[in-house]
């Protein structure tokens, strides 16, 4: 394997080689296409380095900055969103249209796939999964739509699980099962300097009870049962980050040694994310991987500047 091989191909080749010893792990095209949306948090260069055979399609989610509409994945959104948030200008998001999903499903059919598995951001946070279901009902092609009940790389780990299962030759039921196992095992923990942006976007759910003290706390949040929920309220940013690290390390320690993986999202604070990642690697050398990637724009629009999100995945916690 070339040392210059892109990370996604190297990952896929390594994972599949364990299932197909002695064979070219990428020689067989999967029968099942995997579709997702840009809230999955997969690094763009990771996704684009996969074989260009339709095995993975990422449908962009629109972001509205002022009066301009951007498509995540097609436009560089980080700077316009950051400038707008800093200036107090409105930043909103929308779901992809059912037509976008119809086109993705029909493209998979035309490419010769037998079926598609479509994995999407929690229905409690977006209407995306409903658009996907409507599109699936309109096409003469078998599509299994999954509500991930989460977002970011917690959703992305499910997409990767589906992609690996499909590339290993599993049928749609097997791909759905693999995605579900990854989604069930993933946990997301995140810190936001302020709840303001989440409040304006109507995404804080039960965290609304904290609004009375929004300027006095540094909240730690998670996504449970498809919605954003509070974990803890901490009185300083430094203590919040320290506590975030404690929660993540406790999660890693509860999983089989060497099997846990982590992903870190940031928005406007990449250096902080890299420092956090280094501390994780030092404190938990058994982590299989720690990836750092910007928070998807469609999520950053609601979380705001300075968000630090950590997703832990891998085999379920020990009983």
JSON list of N, CA and C in Angstrom, two decimals, residues 62 122 125 160 172-173 180 228 289 301:
[
{"chain": "A", "resi": 62, "resn": "UNK", "atom": "N", "xyz": [-28.53, 22.79, 3.15]},
{"chain": "A", "resi": 62, "resn": "UNK", "atom": "CA", "xyz": [-28.41, 24.24, 2.90]},
{"chain": "A", "resi": 62, "resn": "UNK", "atom": "C", "xyz": [-28.29, 25.05, 4.18]},
{"chain": "A", "resi": 122, "resn": "UNK", "atom": "N", "xyz": [-30.56, 13.27, 13.17]},
{"chain": "A", "resi": 122, "resn": "UNK", "atom": "CA", "xyz": [-31.73, 13.00, 14.00]},
{"chain": "A", "resi": 122, "resn": "UNK", "atom": "C", "xyz": [-32.97, 13.77, 13.55]},
{"chain": "A", "resi": 125, "resn": "UNK", "atom": "N", "xyz": [-33.85, 16.91, 15.36]},
{"chain": "A", "resi": 125, "resn": "UNK", "atom": "CA", "xyz": [-33.09, 18.13, 15.12]},
{"chain": "A", "resi": 125, "resn": "UNK", "atom": "C", "xyz": [-33.35, 18.73, 13.74]},
{"chain": "A", "resi": 160, "resn": "UNK", "atom": "N", "xyz": [-19.93, 5.23, 8.36]},
{"chain": "A", "resi": 160, "resn": "UNK", "atom": "CA", "xyz": [-18.73, 4.44, 8.10]},
{"chain": "A", "resi": 160, "resn": "UNK", "atom": "C", "xyz": [-19.01, 2.95, 8.31]},
{"chain": "A", "resi": 172, "resn": "UNK", "atom": "N", "xyz": [-28.63, -5.28, 2.07]},
{"chain": "A", "resi": 172, "resn": "UNK", "atom": "CA", "xyz": [-29.17, -4.09, 2.72]},
{"chain": "A", "resi": 172, "resn": "UNK", "atom": "C", "xyz": [-29.47, -4.32, 4.19]},
{"chain": "A", "resi": 173, "resn": "UNK", "atom": "N", "xyz": [-30.00, -5.48, 4.53]},
{"chain": "A", "resi": 173, "resn": "UNK", "atom": "CA", "xyz": [-30.30, -5.77, 5.94]},
{"chain": "A", "resi": 173, "resn": "UNK", "atom": "C", "xyz": [-29.03, -5.77, 6.77]},
{"chain": "A", "resi": 180, "resn": "UNK", "atom": "N", "xyz": [-26.64, 0.47, 12.51]},
{"chain": "A", "resi": 180, "resn": "UNK", "atom": "CA", "xyz": [-27.31, 0.57, 13.80]},
{"chain": "A", "resi": 180, "resn": "UNK", "atom": "C", "xyz": [-26.41, 0.25, 14.97]},
{"chain": "A", "resi": 228, "resn": "UNK", "atom": "N", "xyz": [-31.02, 17.38, 21.82]},
{"chain": "A", "resi": 228, "resn": "UNK", "atom": "CA", "xyz": [-29.95, 17.94, 22.64]},
{"chain": "A", "resi": 228, "resn": "UNK", "atom": "C", "xyz": [-30.43, 18.02, 24.09]},
{"chain": "A", "resi": 289, "resn": "UNK", "atom": "N", "xyz": [-8.11, 5.63, 17.39]},
{"chain": "A", "resi": 289, "resn": "UNK", "atom": "CA", "xyz": [-7.92, 6.79, 16.53]},
{"chain": "A", "resi": 289, "resn": "UNK", "atom": "C", "xyz": [-8.55, 8.01, 17.17]},
{"chain": "A", "resi": 301, "resn": "UNK", "atom": "N", "xyz": [-23.89, 26.39, 12.64]},
{"chain": "A", "resi": 301, "resn": "UNK", "atom": "CA", "xyz": [-24.83, 27.50, 12.57]},
{"chain": "A", "resi": 301, "resn": "UNK", "atom": "C", "xyz": [-25.69, 27.58, 13.82]}
]
